[in-house]
Amino acid sequence: MPAKRELPMRQIRQMLRLARDGVSAREIGRTLGVARSTIQDNLKRAAAAGLAWPLAGDLTDAFLNNVCSPMPASSVGTAGAPSQIGARSPANLSGLASI
């Protein structure tokens, strides 16, 4: 499954404003040029953080980015992931240069 698109702060603010005005996620997606699922995911993250339009004046773009950005793959758990034994890390590949 492709990674979710990270929205610029301008679009996050516009998304929250449109959602407050009762615009559907599908229509917000069309307006901003992003997938409906991206809008839905961002609205869920914003709601979980207690964000709603109008935003407080002291909220920074960095805070909004942290709240609405998809989690990086490195923070997702690896339970059940295939073993990394023999994986081709730079340390394991160092001897290949001399072949």
mmCIF file of C-alpha atoms in Angstrom:
data_model
loop_
_atom_site.group_PDB
_atom_site.id
_atom_site.type_symbol
_atom_site.label_atom_id
_atom_site.label_comp_id
_atom_site.label_asym_id
_atom_site.label_seq_id
_atom_site.Cartn_x
_atom_site.Cartn_y
_atom_site.Cartn_z
ATOM 1 C CA MET A 1 0.000 0.000 0.000
ATOM 2 C CA PRO A 2 1.450 3.408 -0.895
ATOM 3 C CA ALA A 3 2.475 5.810 1.838
ATOM 4 C CA LYS A 4 -0.025 8.470 2.842
ATOM 5 C CA ARG A 5 0.729 11.905 1.494
ATOM 6 C CA GLU A 6 1.927 14.526 3.965
ATOM 7 C CA LEU A 7 -0.037 17.753 3.611
ATOM 8 C CA PRO A 8 1.555 21.211 3.777
ATOM 9 C CA MET A 9 0.429 23.382 6.684
ATOM 10 C CA ARG A 10 -1.642 25.600 4.389
ATOM 11 C CA GLN A 11 -3.637 22.551 3.290
ATOM 12 C CA ILE A 12 -4.024 21.246 6.852
ATOM 13 C CA ARG A 13 -5.474 24.575 7.931
ATOM 14 C CA GLN A 14 -7.772 24.689 4.891
ATOM 15 C CA MET A 15 -8.850 21.081 5.508
ATOM 16 C CA LEU A 16 -9.821 21.885 9.116
ATOM 17 C CA ARG A 17 -11.706 25.017 8.026
ATOM 18 C CA LEU A 18 -13.646 23.155 5.326
ATOM 19 C CA ALA A 19 -14.464 20.289 7.693
ATOM 20 C CA ARG A 20 -15.833 22.783 10.230
ATOM 21 C CA ASP A 21 -18.027 24.210 7.467
ATOM 22 C CA GLY A 22 -19.530 20.736 6.912
ATOM 23 C CA VAL A 23 -17.752 19.934 3.635
ATOM 24 C CA SER A 24 -17.375 16.170 3.038
ATOM 25 C CA ALA A 25 -13.955 14.479 3.037
ATOM 26 C CA ARG A 26 -14.482 13.644 -0.646
ATOM 27 C CA GLU A 27 -15.082 17.290 -1.550
ATOM 28 C CA ILE A 28 -12.183 18.495 0.627
ATOM 29 C CA GLY A 29 -9.962 16.005 -1.196
ATOM 30 C CA ARG A 30 -11.103 17.323 -4.570
ATOM 31 C CA THR A 31 -10.532 20.910 -3.456
ATOM 32 C CA LEU A 32 -7.015 20.204 -2.175
ATOM 33 C CA GLY A 33 -6.102 17.701 -4.886
ATOM 34 C CA VAL A 34 -5.493 14.775 -2.521
ATOM 35 C CA ALA A 35 -7.168 11.428 -1.874
ATOM 36 C CA ARG A 36 -10.257 11.226 0.289
ATOM 37 C CA SER A 37 -8.496 8.675 2.501
ATOM 38 C CA THR A 38 -5.664 11.139 3.150
ATOM 39 C CA ILE A 39 -8.209 13.736 4.267
ATOM 40 C CA GLN A 40 -9.977 11.199 6.481
ATOM 41 C CA ASP A 41 -6.692 10.115 8.099
ATOM 42 C CA ASN A 42 -5.633 13.703 8.747
ATOM 43 C CA LEU A 43 -9.042 14.629 10.183
ATOM 44 C CA LYS A 44 -8.886 11.607 12.523
ATOM 45 C CA ARG A 45 -5.412 12.613 13.738
ATOM 46 C CA ALA A 46 -6.535 16.210 14.252
ATOM 47 C CA ALA A 47 -9.643 15.119 16.175
ATOM 48 C CA ALA A 48 -7.577 12.771 18.359
ATOM 49 C CA ALA A 49 -5.312 15.732 19.209
ATOM 50 C CA GLY A 50 -8.329 17.911 19.995
ATOM 51 C CA LEU A 51 -7.762 20.265 17.060
ATOM 52 C CA ALA A 52 -10.690 22.065 15.489
ATOM 53 C CA TRP A 53 -11.166 25.223 13.460
ATOM 54 C CA PRO A 54 -10.548 27.981 14.392
ATOM 55 C CA LEU A 55 -7.104 27.009 15.597
ATOM 56 C CA ALA A 56 -5.553 28.656 18.611
ATOM 57 C CA GLY A 57 -3.209 31.483 17.612
ATOM 58 C CA ASP A 58 -0.249 29.960 19.471
ATOM 59 C CA LEU A 59 -0.247 26.670 17.500
ATOM 60 C CA THR A 60 2.914 26.406 15.432
ATOM 61 C CA ASP A 61 3.302 24.760 12.058
ATOM 62 C CA ALA A 62 5.716 22.285 13.670
ATOM 63 C CA PHE A 63 3.027 21.202 16.154
ATOM 64 C CA LEU A 64 0.424 20.795 13.403
ATOM 65 C CA ASN A 65 2.913 18.831 11.329
ATOM 66 C CA ASN A 66 3.600 16.452 14.229
ATOM 67 C CA VAL A 67 -0.102 15.937 14.876
ATOM 68 C CA CYS A 68 -1.253 15.444 11.291
ATOM 69 C CA SER A 69 1.741 13.711 9.705
ATOM 70 C CA PRO A 70 1.631 9.987 9.116
ATOM 71 C CA MET A 71 3.842 7.981 11.448
ATOM 72 C CA PRO A 72 7.249 7.238 9.892
ATOM 73 C CA ALA A 73 7.810 3.598 8.995
ATOM 74 C CA SER A 74 10.653 3.359 11.524
ATOM 75 C CA SER A 75 8.233 3.903 14.421
ATOM 76 C CA VAL A 76 5.971 1.035 13.400
ATOM 77 C CA GLY A 77 6.523 -2.158 15.391
ATOM 78 C CA THR A 78 8.317 -5.084 13.807
ATOM 79 C CA ALA A 79 6.512 -7.914 15.606
ATOM 80 C CA GLY A 80 6.055 -10.723 13.151
ATOM 81 C CA ALA A 81 8.463 -9.170 10.657
ATOM 82 C CA PRO A 82 10.786 -11.542 8.795
ATOM 83 C CA SER A 83 14.174 -12.120 10.370
ATOM 84 C CA GLN A 84 16.967 -9.774 9.380
ATOM 85 C CA ILE A 85 19.653 -12.467 9.680
ATOM 86 C CA GLY A 86 21.827 -12.215 6.610
ATOM 87 C CA ALA A 87 20.290 -8.911 5.551
ATOM 88 C CA ARG A 88 22.414 -6.865 3.180
ATOM 89 C CA SER A 89 23.473 -4.042 5.454
ATOM 90 C CA PRO A 90 26.591 -2.001 4.615
ATOM 91 C CA ALA A 91 28.496 -3.988 7.259
ATOM 92 C CA ASN A 92 27.530 -7.291 5.611
ATOM 93 C CA LEU A 93 28.402 -6.020 2.134
ATOM 94 C CA SER A 94 31.900 -4.756 2.968
ATOM 95 C CA GLY A 95 33.548 -8.011 1.922
ATOM 96 C CA LEU A 96 31.799 -8.045 -1.469
ATOM 97 C CA ALA A 97 33.884 -5.206 -2.847
ATOM 98 C CA SER A 98 36.978 -7.425 -2.971
ATOM 99 C CA ILE A 99 35.282 -10.225 -4.959
#
